[in-house]
Coordinates of C-alpha atoms in Angstrom, one line a residue:
Chain Z
M1091 CA -116.7 79.0 257.2
I1092 CA -120.2 79.0 258.6
L1093 CA -120.5 79.4 262.3
E1094 CA -124.0 77.9 263.2
A1095 CA -125.8 78.1 267.0
P1096 CA -125.0 74.6 268.2
Q1097 CA -128.6 72.7 268.5
P1098 CA -129.4 71.6 272.4
D1099 CA -130.2 68.2 271.1
D1100 CA -127.4 67.8 268.8
F1101 CA -125.3 65.2 270.8
D1102 CA -123.4 63.9 267.9
A1103 CA -121.5 67.1 267.1
D1104 CA -119.8 66.9 270.5
R1105 CA -118.2 63.0 269.4
I1106 CA -115.0 62.4 268.6
D1107 CA -114.6 61.2 265.1
K1108 CA -111.9 58.8 264.4
L1109 CA -109.7 58.9 261.3
A1110 CA -109.0 55.7 259.7
T1111 CA -105.1 54.6 259.9
G1112 CA -105.0 52.3 257.4
I1113 CA -102.8 50.0 259.5
D1114 CA -104.2 46.5 258.6
G1115 CA -106.5 45.4 261.6
F1116 CA -105.1 48.3 263.8
D1117 CA -108.5 50.0 262.9
F1118 CA -111.0 47.3 263.9
L1119 CA -109.2 47.4 267.6
A1120 CA -109.1 51.2 267.6
E1121 CA -112.8 51.0 266.7
G1122 CA -112.4 53.0 263.6
G1123 CA -109.0 54.7 263.9
V1124 CA -106.9 57.1 265.9
P1125 CA -109.3 60.2 267.4
Q1126 CA -109.5 62.7 264.4
G1127 CA -107.4 66.4 265.2
R1128 CA -105.8 64.9 268.4
T1129 CA -102.6 63.3 269.2
T1130 CA -102.0 60.0 270.1
L1131 CA -98.9 58.8 272.0
V1132 CA -97.6 55.3 270.8
V1133 CA -94.9 53.5 273.1
G1134 CA -92.8 50.8 272.9
T1135 CA -89.2 49.8 273.9
A1136 CA -86.4 49.3 271.4
G1137 CA -87.2 47.6 268.6
S1138 CA -91.2 47.6 269.2
A1139 CA -92.0 48.6 265.4
K1140 CA -92.6 52.5 267.0
T1141 CA -90.8 54.0 263.5
V1142 CA -92.8 51.4 261.3
F1143 CA -96.3 52.5 263.0
A1144 CA -95.3 56.3 262.7
C1145 CA -94.3 55.7 259.0
Q1146 CA -97.5 53.6 258.0
F1147 CA -99.4 56.3 259.3
L1148 CA -98.2 58.6 256.8
A1149 CA -97.6 56.3 253.9
E1150 CA -101.9 54.6 254.4
G1151 CA -102.8 58.4 254.7
I1152 CA -100.8 59.0 251.5
Q1153 CA -102.7 56.0 249.4
R1154 CA -105.8 57.9 250.7
G1155 CA -105.1 61.0 249.6
E1156 CA -104.0 62.6 252.5
S1157 CA -100.8 64.2 252.9
G1158 CA -98.2 63.9 255.7
V1159 CA -95.4 65.4 257.7
F1160 CA -92.9 63.4 259.5
V1161 CA -90.8 65.2 262.4
T1162 CA -87.6 63.0 263.0
F1163 CA -85.9 63.1 266.3
E1164 CA -83.5 60.5 266.1
E1165 CA -82.7 59.5 262.3
P1166 CA -81.8 61.5 259.6
P1167 CA -84.6 61.5 257.0
K1168 CA -82.0 59.9 254.3
A1169 CA -82.0 56.7 257.1
V1170 CA -86.0 57.0 257.5
R1171 CA -86.1 56.5 253.4
K1172 CA -83.7 53.6 253.3
N1173 CA -85.3 51.5 256.0
M1174 CA -88.7 51.8 254.9
R1175 CA -88.0 50.8 251.4
G1176 CA -88.6 47.2 252.5
F1177 CA -92.1 48.3 253.1
G1178 CA -92.5 49.3 249.5
W1179 CA -93.1 53.0 250.7
N1180 CA -91.3 55.3 248.2
I1181 CA -90.8 58.4 250.6
R1182 CA -88.5 59.9 248.1
Q1183 CA -90.9 60.3 245.5
W1184 CA -93.8 61.1 247.7
E1185 CA -91.6 64.1 248.6
A1186 CA -91.2 64.9 245.2
E1187 CA -94.7 64.5 244.6
G1188 CA -95.5 67.1 247.5
K1189 CA -97.4 64.5 249.5
W1190 CA -94.8 64.0 252.4
A1191 CA -92.6 66.2 254.0
F1192 CA -89.9 65.6 256.5
V1193 CA -88.8 68.2 259.6
D1194 CA -85.4 67.1 260.5
A1195 CA -84.8 67.6 264.1
S1196 CA -82.3 64.5 264.2
P1197 CA -79.3 65.5 266.2
Q1198 CA -76.2 66.9 264.3
L1199 CA -73.4 64.9 265.5
S1200 CA -70.5 67.4 264.4
E1201 CA -71.6 69.9 267.2
K1202 CA -72.8 70.1 270.8
P1203 CA -74.7 73.7 271.3
V1204 CA -73.2 75.8 274.0
V1205 CA -76.4 77.1 276.4
S1206 CA -76.7 80.4 277.6
G1207 CA -79.6 81.2 279.1
E1208 CA -83.6 79.8 278.5
Y1209 CA -84.7 78.6 275.1
D1210 CA -87.7 77.2 273.5
L1211 CA -88.5 74.7 270.8
G1212 CA -90.2 77.9 269.1
A1213 CA -88.4 76.8 266.0
L1214 CA -89.2 73.5 265.9
L1215 CA -92.9 74.7 265.8
A1216 CA -92.4 77.2 262.9
R1217 CA -90.6 74.6 260.7
L1218 CA -94.0 72.5 261.7
E1219 CA -96.4 74.8 261.0
F1220 CA -95.0 75.6 257.6
A1221 CA -94.2 71.8 256.5
I1222 CA -97.9 71.3 257.2
R1223 CA -99.3 74.4 255.2
K1224 CA -96.7 73.4 252.2
V1225 CA -98.0 70.1 251.9
K1226 CA -101.3 70.5 253.1
A1227 CA -100.8 67.8 255.7
T1228 CA -103.6 66.4 257.6
R1229 CA -101.3 63.6 259.3
V1230 CA -98.5 64.1 261.1
S1231 CA -95.9 61.6 262.8
M1232 CA -93.3 62.7 265.3
D1233 CA -90.7 59.8 266.3
S1234 CA -89.6 59.6 268.7
L1235 CA -89.4 61.5 271.8
G1236 CA -86.7 60.2 273.4
A1237 CA -84.1 62.2 271.4
I1238 CA -85.0 65.5 272.0
F1239 CA -85.2 65.0 275.8
S1240 CA -81.6 63.5 275.6
H1241 CA -80.3 66.5 273.4
L1242 CA -81.9 69.2 275.3
N1243 CA -81.5 69.4 279.1
D1244 CA -84.7 71.7 280.0
T1245 CA -87.0 68.9 280.5
A1246 CA -90.0 71.1 281.9
Q1247 CA -89.4 73.5 278.9
V1248 CA -89.4 70.7 276.3
R1249 CA -92.4 69.1 277.6
T1250 CA -94.4 72.7 277.9
D1251 CA -93.5 73.1 274.4
L1252 CA -94.7 69.5 273.3
F1253 CA -97.9 70.7 274.9
R1254 CA -98.1 73.9 272.7
I1255 CA -96.9 71.8 269.5
A1256 CA -100.2 69.4 270.6
S1257 CA -102.5 72.0 271.0
V1258 CA -101.6 73.9 267.6
L1259 CA -101.6 70.7 265.6
R1260 CA -105.3 70.4 267.3
E1261 CA -106.2 73.7 265.7
M1262 CA -104.8 72.7 262.8
K1263 CA -107.2 70.0 262.5
V1264 CA -104.2 67.7 262.1
T1265 CA -104.4 64.1 263.5
S1266 CA -100.8 63.1 264.8
I1267 CA -98.7 59.8 266.3
L1268 CA -96.1 61.1 268.5
T1269 CA -93.8 58.2 269.6
A1270 CA -91.9 57.4 272.9
E1271 CA -89.6 55.1 274.2
R1272 CA -90.0 53.0 277.4
T1273 CA -87.9 50.8 279.4
D1274 CA -89.9 48.1 280.4
E1275 CA -92.6 46.4 278.8
Y1276 CA -95.3 46.2 282.0
G1277 CA -94.1 49.3 283.3
D1278 CA -94.3 53.3 283.3
I1279 CA -96.1 54.2 280.1
S1280 CA -92.9 56.2 279.1
R1281 CA -90.1 57.5 279.9
Y1282 CA -90.4 60.8 280.2
G1283 CA -93.6 61.1 281.6
V1284 CA -94.9 62.8 278.6
E1285 CA -98.6 61.4 278.2
E1286 CA -100.2 63.2 281.3
F1287 CA -100.3 66.4 279.0
V1288 CA -99.6 65.4 275.6
A1289 CA -101.9 63.0 274.8
D1290 CA -105.4 61.9 275.8
N1291 CA -104.6 58.5 273.8
V1292 CA -102.0 56.3 274.4
V1293 CA -101.2 53.1 272.1
I1294 CA -98.4 50.5 273.4
L1295 CA -96.5 48.4 271.3
R1296 CA -95.0 45.5 272.8
N1297 CA -92.2 43.1 272.1
A1298 CA -92.3 40.3 275.0
L1299 CA -89.7 37.8 275.3
V1300 CA -91.7 34.8 276.4
D1301 CA -90.5 31.2 276.2
E1302 CA -87.3 32.2 274.1
K1303 CA -89.7 33.5 271.5
R1304 CA -90.7 37.2 270.6
R1305 CA -94.4 38.0 270.7
R1306 CA -95.3 41.4 269.5
T1307 CA -98.7 43.0 270.7
V1308 CA -100.5 46.2 270.3
E1309 CA -102.7 47.7 273.0
V1310 CA -104.9 50.6 272.8
L1311 CA -104.4 51.5 276.4
K1312 CA -106.8 54.7 276.7
Y1313 CA -108.8 56.8 274.1
R1314 CA -110.2 59.3 275.8
G1315 CA -114.1 60.1 275.5
T1316 CA -114.2 57.4 272.8
S1317 CA -114.2 53.5 272.8
H1318 CA -112.0 51.0 271.9
Q1319 CA -111.2 47.1 272.3
K1320 CA -109.3 46.0 275.5
G1321 CA -106.1 44.0 276.1
E1322 CA -103.2 43.0 273.8
F1323 CA -103.7 42.0 270.0
P1324 CA -100.8 40.5 268.3
F1325 CA -98.9 41.8 265.2
T1326 CA -96.4 41.2 263.1
V1327 CA -94.2 43.2 260.7
I1328 CA -94.3 42.0 257.2
S1329 CA -92.3 43.5 254.3
N1330 CA -93.7 45.5 251.4
Q1331 CA -96.6 45.8 253.7
G1332 CA -95.6 47.1 257.5
I1333 CA -97.4 46.0 260.6
V1334 CA -100.3 43.8 260.6
V1335 CA -102.5 43.5 263.6
I1336 CA -104.5 40.2 264.1
P1337 CA -107.9 41.5 265.1
L1338 CA -108.7 38.0 267.3
S1339 CA -112.2 39.0 268.9
A1340 CA -113.5 40.2 265.6
I1341 CA -113.6 36.8 264.0
E1342 CA -114.9 34.3 266.9
L1343 CA -118.0 32.4 266.2
E1344 CA -120.2 34.5 263.5
Q1345 CA -119.5 31.8 260.9
S1346 CA -123.0 30.4 260.0
S1347 CA -122.9 26.6 259.6
S1348 CA -124.0 24.8 256.4
N1349 CA -125.5 21.6 255.8
L1350 CA -123.9 20.5 252.6
R1351 CA -122.1 17.5 252.8
I1352 CA -118.7 16.9 251.0
T1353 CA -116.6 14.1 250.7
S1354 CA -113.7 13.2 252.6
G1355 CA -112.3 11.4 249.8
N1356 CA -112.7 7.8 251.6
K1357 CA -116.3 6.1 250.9
I1358 CA -116.3 4.4 254.1
L1359 CA -114.9 7.3 256.2
D1360 CA -117.7 9.7 254.7
T1361 CA -120.5 7.0 256.0
M1362 CA -118.8 6.6 259.3
C1363 CA -119.5 10.6 259.6
G1364 CA -122.9 10.3 258.5
G1365 CA -122.3 11.2 254.7
G1366 CA -119.4 13.2 254.7
F1367 CA -117.8 16.3 256.0
F1368 CA -119.7 19.2 256.3
Q1369 CA -118.8 22.1 253.6
N1370 CA -117.7 24.4 256.0
S1371 CA -116.7 22.9 259.1
V1372 CA -112.8 22.2 260.5
V1373 CA -112.0 18.2 260.9
L1374 CA -109.1 17.6 263.2
V1375 CA -107.1 14.6 262.8
S1376 CA -105.1 13.2 265.6
G1377 CA -102.6 10.6 265.5
A1378 CA -99.1 9.6 266.1
T1379 CA -96.5 9.8 263.6
G1380 CA -97.3 7.4 260.9
T1381 CA -100.8 6.5 261.5
G1382 CA -101.6 7.9 258.2
K1383 CA -102.7 11.6 258.7
T1384 CA -100.8 13.0 255.9
L1385 CA -102.6 10.1 253.7
M1386 CA -106.3 11.4 255.0
V1387 CA -105.0 15.1 253.8
T1388 CA -104.0 13.2 250.8
E1389 CA -107.8 12.0 250.2
F1390 CA -109.2 14.5 251.3
V1391 CA -107.5 16.6 248.5
A1392 CA -107.9 13.9 245.8
G1393 CA -111.5 13.7 247.1
G1394 CA -112.1 17.4 246.4
A1395 CA -110.1 17.5 243.2
A1396 CA -112.4 14.9 241.6
N1397 CA -115.2 17.1 242.3
D1398 CA -113.4 20.0 240.6
E1399 CA -112.9 21.8 243.9
R1400 CA -109.8 23.7 244.6
C1401 CA -108.2 22.8 247.2
L1402 CA -104.9 24.3 249.2
L1403 CA -102.3 22.2 251.1
F1404 CA -99.9 23.9 253.6
A1405 CA -97.4 21.4 254.7
F1406 CA -94.8 22.3 257.2
E1407 CA -93.8 19.2 258.1
E1408 CA -92.3 17.6 254.3
S1409 CA -90.4 19.1 251.5
R1410 CA -92.6 19.2 248.1
E1411 CA -90.6 16.7 246.8
Q1412 CA -91.8 14.4 249.6
L1413 CA -95.2 15.3 249.4
F1414 CA -95.6 14.8 246.1
R1415 CA -93.5 11.2 246.2
N1416 CA -96.0 10.1 249.0
A1417 CA -99.1 10.9 247.0
K1418 CA -97.6 9.2 244.1
G1419 CA -97.3 6.3 246.3
W1420 CA -101.2 6.7 247.2
G1421 CA -102.3 6.7 243.3
V1422 CA -102.4 10.2 243.8
D1423 CA -100.9 13.1 241.3
Y1424 CA -100.3 16.4 242.5
G1425 CA -98.4 17.8 239.7
K1426 CA -101.1 17.1 237.5
M1427 CA -103.7 18.6 239.7
E1428 CA -101.7 21.7 239.9
K1429 CA -101.2 22.2 236.4
E1430 CA -105.0 21.8 236.2
G1431 CA -105.5 24.3 238.4
T1432 CA -107.5 22.3 241.1
L1433 CA -104.5 22.3 244.0
R1434 CA -101.8 24.5 245.1
V1435 CA -99.3 23.2 247.4
I1436 CA -97.4 25.5 249.5
C1437 CA -94.1 23.9 251.6
R1438 CA -92.6 26.2 254.4
Y1439 CA -90.5 25.6 257.3
P1440 CA -92.2 26.3 260.6
E1441 CA -89.0 28.1 261.6
T1442 CA -88.6 30.4 259.3
T1443 CA -91.2 33.2 260.8
G1444 CA -93.0 33.7 263.5
L1445 CA -96.6 32.3 263.7
E1446 CA -98.5 35.6 263.3
E1447 CA -96.4 35.8 259.8
H1448 CA -97.4 32.4 259.1
L1449 CA -101.3 33.4 259.5
V1450 CA -101.0 36.4 257.9
K1451 CA -99.4 34.6 254.7
I1452 CA -102.0 31.8 255.0
K1453 CA -104.7 34.4 254.5
E1454 CA -103.3 36.0 251.4
E1455 CA -103.4 32.3 250.1
L1456 CA -107.1 32.0 250.9
D1457 CA -107.6 35.1 249.4
E1458 CA -105.8 34.6 246.3
F1459 CA -106.3 31.3 245.6
Q1460 CA -110.0 30.9 246.6
P1461 CA -110.2 27.5 247.4
N1462 CA -112.8 25.1 248.5
R1463 CA -111.0 23.0 250.7
V1464 CA -107.7 24.0 253.0
A1465 CA -105.4 21.2 254.5
V1466 CA -102.8 22.1 256.9
D1467 CA -100.3 19.2 258.0
S1468 CA -99.5 19.8 260.7
L1469 CA -100.5 21.9 262.9
S1470 CA -98.3 20.3 265.6
A1471 CA -95.0 21.3 263.6
L1472 CA -96.4 24.9 264.1
E1473 CA -96.7 25.0 267.5
R1474 CA -92.9 24.7 268.0
V1475 CA -92.5 28.2 267.0
S1476 CA -95.1 29.9 269.3
T1477 CA -95.8 30.6 273.0
L1478 CA -98.9 28.8 274.3
R1479 CA -101.2 31.8 274.1
G1480 CA -99.8 32.7 270.8
F1481 CA -100.7 29.0 269.5
R1482 CA -104.3 29.3 270.5
E1483 CA -104.8 32.7 268.9
F1484 CA -103.0 31.4 265.9
I1485 CA -105.4 28.3 265.5
V1486 CA -108.8 30.6 266.7
S1487 CA -108.0 33.0 263.5
L1488 CA -106.7 30.4 261.4
T1489 CA -110.2 28.6 261.9
S1490 CA -112.2 31.7 261.5
F1491 CA -110.4 33.0 258.2
I1492 CA -111.7 29.2 256.8
K1493 CA -114.8 29.1 258.0
E1494 CA -115.7 32.9 257.3
R1495 CA -114.9 31.6 253.7
E1496 CA -117.0 28.9 253.7
V1497 CA -114.2 26.6 253.0
A1498 CA -113.8 22.9 254.4
G1499 CA -110.5 22.9 256.7
L1500 CA -108.7 19.6 257.6
F1501 CA -105.9 20.0 260.0
T1502 CA -103.6 17.3 261.4
S1503 CA -102.4 17.2 265.0
T1504 CA -99.6 14.6 265.9
T1505 CA -99.5 13.3 269.4
P1506 CA -96.3 12.9 271.1
T1507 CA -96.7 8.9 272.3
L1508 CA -97.0 6.1 269.6
V1509 CA -100.1 4.7 271.5
G1510 CA -102.9 6.4 273.0
G1511 CA -102.3 10.3 274.3
T1512 CA -103.1 13.5 273.0
S1513 CA -101.2 16.7 272.5
I1514 CA -101.1 19.9 273.2
T1515 CA -102.4 21.3 270.2
E1516 CA -105.7 18.8 270.5
A1517 CA -106.4 20.3 274.3
H1518 CA -106.1 24.3 272.6
I1519 CA -108.3 23.4 269.5
S1520 CA -110.6 20.4 270.1
T1521 CA -113.6 22.6 271.4
I1522 CA -112.7 24.7 268.2
T1523 CA -113.0 22.2 265.5
D1524 CA -116.2 20.5 264.6
S1525 CA -114.9 17.1 264.2
I1526 CA -112.0 15.3 265.3
I1527 CA -110.8 11.8 264.0
L1528 CA -108.2 9.7 265.6
L1529 CA -105.8 7.7 264.2
R1530 CA -104.2 5.0 266.4
Y1531 CA -101.6 2.3 266.7
V1532 CA -103.3 -0.7 268.3
E1533 CA -101.2 -3.4 269.3
I1534 CA -102.7 -7.1 269.7
Y1535 CA -100.4 -9.7 270.1
G1536 CA -97.4 -8.2 269.5
E1537 CA -98.5 -7.1 266.1
M1538 CA -99.0 -3.4 265.4
R1539 CA -102.2 -2.8 263.7
R1540 CA -104.1 0.6 263.0
G1541 CA -107.6 1.9 264.1
L1542 CA -109.4 4.9 263.0
T1543 CA -112.6 6.6 265.2
V1544 CA -115.0 9.6 264.9
L1545 CA -114.5 11.0 268.3
K1546 CA -116.8 14.0 267.2
M1547 CA -118.8 15.3 264.7
R1548 CA -120.8 18.7 265.6
G1549 CA -124.2 18.5 264.2
S1550 CA -124.0 14.9 262.8
M1551 CA -125.1 11.6 263.9
H1552 CA -121.6 9.5 263.4
D1553 CA -119.9 6.2 264.0
K1554 CA -119.1 5.4 267.4
D1555 CA -117.2 2.3 266.5
I1556 CA -113.2 2.0 266.6
R1557 CA -112.3 0.6 263.1
E1558 CA -109.2 -1.3 261.6
F1559 CA -107.5 -0.1 258.6
S1560 CA -104.9 -0.6 256.4
I1561 CA -102.4 1.2 254.0
D1562 CA -101.7 0.1 250.8
G1563 CA -100.8 1.3 247.2
E1564 CA -104.0 2.8 247.0
G1565 CA -104.5 4.4 250.2
M1566 CA -106.4 3.8 253.0
H1567 CA -109.0 0.6 253.7
V1568 CA -111.1 1.1 256.3
G1569 CA -112.3 -2.6 257.6
N1570 CA -114.3 -3.7 260.3
P1571 CA -114.5 -2.7 264.1
F1572 CA -112.2 -3.9 266.8
R1573 CA -114.7 -6.3 268.5
S1574 CA -112.8 -8.2 270.9
V1575 CA -110.3 -5.1 272.3
T1576 CA -110.6 -2.2 274.5
G1577 CA -108.7 0.2 275.9
I1578 CA -107.3 1.3 272.5
L1579 CA -107.8 5.0 273.1
T1580 CA -106.1 5.3 276.4
G1581 CA -103.0 3.1 275.0
N1582 CA -103.8 0.1 276.8
P1583 CA -105.8 -2.1 274.7
V1584 CA -106.6 -5.4 276.3
Y1585 CA -107.8 -8.4 274.0
M1586 CA -111.0 -10.0 274.9
A1587 CA -110.8 -14.1 274.3
Q1588 CA -113.8 -15.2 271.8
S1589 CA -114.8 -17.9 274.2
E1590 CA -115.1 -14.8 276.8
L1591 CA -116.9 -12.7 274.7
D1592 CA -119.8 -15.5 273.6
R1593 CA -120.0 -16.2 277.2
M1594 CA -120.9 -12.2 278.1
N1595 CA -123.0 -12.1 274.7
D1596 CA -125.0 -15.4 275.7
L1597 CA -125.4 -13.9 279.5
F1598 CA -127.3 -11.1 278.0
R1599 CA -129.6 -13.2 275.9
G1600 CA -130.3 -15.3 278.9
G1601 CA -128.4 -18.5 279.0
P1602 CA -127.7 -21.0 276.1
Chain J
M1013 CA -57.2 85.8 266.9
S1014 CA -58.0 87.6 263.6
G1015 CA -60.7 87.3 260.8
K1016 CA -63.9 88.8 260.5
Y1017 CA -67.0 86.7 262.3
R1018 CA -70.1 86.2 260.8
L1019 CA -73.1 85.4 262.8
T1020 CA -76.8 84.4 262.6
L1021 CA -79.3 84.7 265.3
Y1022 CA -82.3 82.7 265.0
V1023 CA -85.7 84.0 266.8
T1024 CA -89.2 83.5 266.9
G1025 CA -91.2 86.6 266.4
N1026 CA -91.2 89.8 269.0
T1027 CA -91.3 87.5 272.2
P1028 CA -89.6 88.7 275.2
R1029 CA -86.8 86.2 274.7
S1030 CA -86.0 87.2 271.0
E1031 CA -85.9 90.7 272.5
R1032 CA -83.3 89.5 274.9
A1033 CA -81.3 87.9 272.9
I1034 CA -80.8 90.4 270.4
A1035 CA -80.2 92.8 273.2
N1036 CA -77.7 90.9 274.6
L1037 CA -75.7 89.8 271.6
L1038 CA -75.6 93.6 270.4
K1039 CA -74.3 94.3 273.6
L1040 CA -71.8 91.7 273.5
C1041 CA -70.5 92.5 269.9
R1042 CA -70.1 96.3 270.7
H1043 CA -67.9 95.0 273.6
H1044 CA -65.9 92.3 272.3
L1045 CA -66.2 92.2 268.9
A1046 CA -66.5 95.9 267.5
G1047 CA -66.0 96.6 263.8
R1048 CA -64.9 92.7 262.9
Y1049 CA -68.6 91.3 263.1
D1050 CA -71.7 90.6 260.2
L1051 CA -74.7 90.0 262.4
S1052 CA -77.9 88.6 260.5
I1053 CA -81.3 87.9 262.3
V1054 CA -83.6 85.6 261.1
D1055 CA -87.1 85.4 262.4
V1056 CA -88.1 81.7 261.9
L1057 CA -92.0 82.6 262.0
E1058 CA -90.9 84.8 258.7
D1059 CA -88.8 82.3 257.3
P1060 CA -89.0 79.2 258.2
E1061 CA -87.6 77.4 254.9
T1062 CA -84.2 78.7 256.1
A1063 CA -84.8 77.6 259.8
E1064 CA -85.6 74.0 258.1
E1065 CA -82.6 74.3 256.0
E1066 CA -80.2 74.8 258.9
R1067 CA -81.9 72.7 260.8
I1068 CA -82.8 75.0 263.8
L1069 CA -84.4 73.5 266.7
V1070 CA -84.9 75.4 269.4
T1071 CA -84.9 79.8 269.5
P1072 CA -83.1 81.9 270.3
T1073 CA -80.1 80.3 268.6
L1074 CA -76.8 81.9 267.8
V1075 CA -74.9 80.4 264.8
K1076 CA -71.5 81.4 264.7
E1077 CA -70.3 80.7 261.0
A1078 CA -67.0 82.3 261.1
P1079 CA -64.5 81.5 262.0
S1080 CA -64.4 77.9 261.9
P1081 CA -65.3 75.8 263.7
V1082 CA -69.0 76.5 263.0
Q1083 CA -70.7 76.5 266.9
R1084 CA -74.0 76.9 267.7
I1085 CA -75.1 78.5 271.2
I1086 CA -78.6 78.4 272.5
G1087 CA -80.5 79.9 274.8
D1088 CA -81.1 84.1 275.5
L1089 CA -77.6 84.7 275.8
S1090 CA -78.0 86.0 279.5
D1091 CA -74.6 83.7 280.4
L1092 CA -72.0 86.1 279.2
E1093 CA -69.3 83.5 280.3
A1094 CA -70.8 80.8 278.3
V1095 CA -71.6 82.8 275.2
L1096 CA -67.8 84.1 274.9
M1097 CA -66.8 80.7 275.5
G1098 CA -68.8 79.3 272.9
L1099 CA -67.4 82.0 270.3
D1100 CA -64.0 81.4 271.2
L1101 CA -63.6 85.1 272.9
T1102 CA -62.3 84.1 276.1
T1103 CA -59.0 85.1 277.0

């Protein structure tokens, strides 16, 4: 090793480097990863995915050519190997290849040691150092501290030893993760108060119950001497992948906007929008059940396919068979389009997983299929499975995934009342989407008719009329504006007699 | 009470705590187990592999391997009563 005299102006030398964990999204919010050569404490309640985090830290390291040591205080190695298989991590093979080593400090059930006098964790430290040298590890995970405190009574001694272990790891230039339990989602950092002296860096994993729904978040609480993103970020745990963090603040409002127009699939609607939708814009179609939202989606898809554009359709309300049958009823053959590769239809029941996982899956599909158009029918169905905050985050993320890929998006949203009204979905996303189209029932003389209007279209002139439309076997037919009815959007249409209209018009013309 | 005692003491280097444990154990063996024990001492710094196999977490740890049952006694063995109890030598 060559030692050089420190340069007085070599400010960078004092900087704390970060080691990329490889955990999807985490490195963004941690601004590069975990502090290199330090110990980072990861705390969370039972079931908050601490062990997954600890394992993934090593697994991602191995995929980058760095070996790791896993110190297990709680589960025996056999259980860890088994539990982590579902994430696609073949620990047994890594052990055989000398990339992963266990230090087994799990409790032995068969015997309870008799205590006679003072002791320390010298043996554990010796084993850890040995394991690190054996596999030339640069990463260490220790999971989880609670267990060691519960089978050794001398907590003061254990704390001192943990401090010693952390400093030895630092000397060996090893970056480590230490997990610990906490009792409350929002309370003391950890149960045994280890954070003050073991780690300068604390990450909190939460698994809070909000409105009877689980919401997982990760927060970097402190990184001494280096920066990180503040606040909680939602994450999800996915098979074959592990933890995936959704880095919300990274993705807001960075997209460029395009002036290229694409067809909505309906000529008159294109005209109403001033020549079609913008290429990388997100359009929200809002309407009560049965007003024609799914039809608009179908025309949007068909319009794209007719121009050899690739369309990706996510359906959360209807089954595949239903969708295909409906489309056929309007003269659109989804089956043929799928065969030709211009369409992929993905049907999922919203309740099957959490919203975060839906988002990750949607992103995967976007990356895989590389569509020009994406439709989601409907967002309201997804609203049911999430908290309000989670839902807003979902829409922000989804919108930016779509826009950063320069893809046109069409979302539908169901209003709770048949006439007039808005949905919670709209309240959350109307500012995020570029255009809003309203479909409404209009009751005139005891007859239900349908009206359509372009409420908003960012960056373009558009038709301000509320037009009547009808639906038949060829799709949607947009007709003339409702001239003699007011109050449609509020759900209280008032019919004005023709004679009254004429009188009003005459009034402005200055008399007959 | 019959049969030979097989004991292993795990220590970490030449720390005062290790030496104290060794001294306490030798004294005990002379008084209570004269002529009927085998004792080996393992320094985990020199032989971490054995410590790993035996899953030794703290030092000093005394393991009574025979007669059964296997029993572990942790600490510097300064509490004689506890050690005797752990070795099943209380009368």
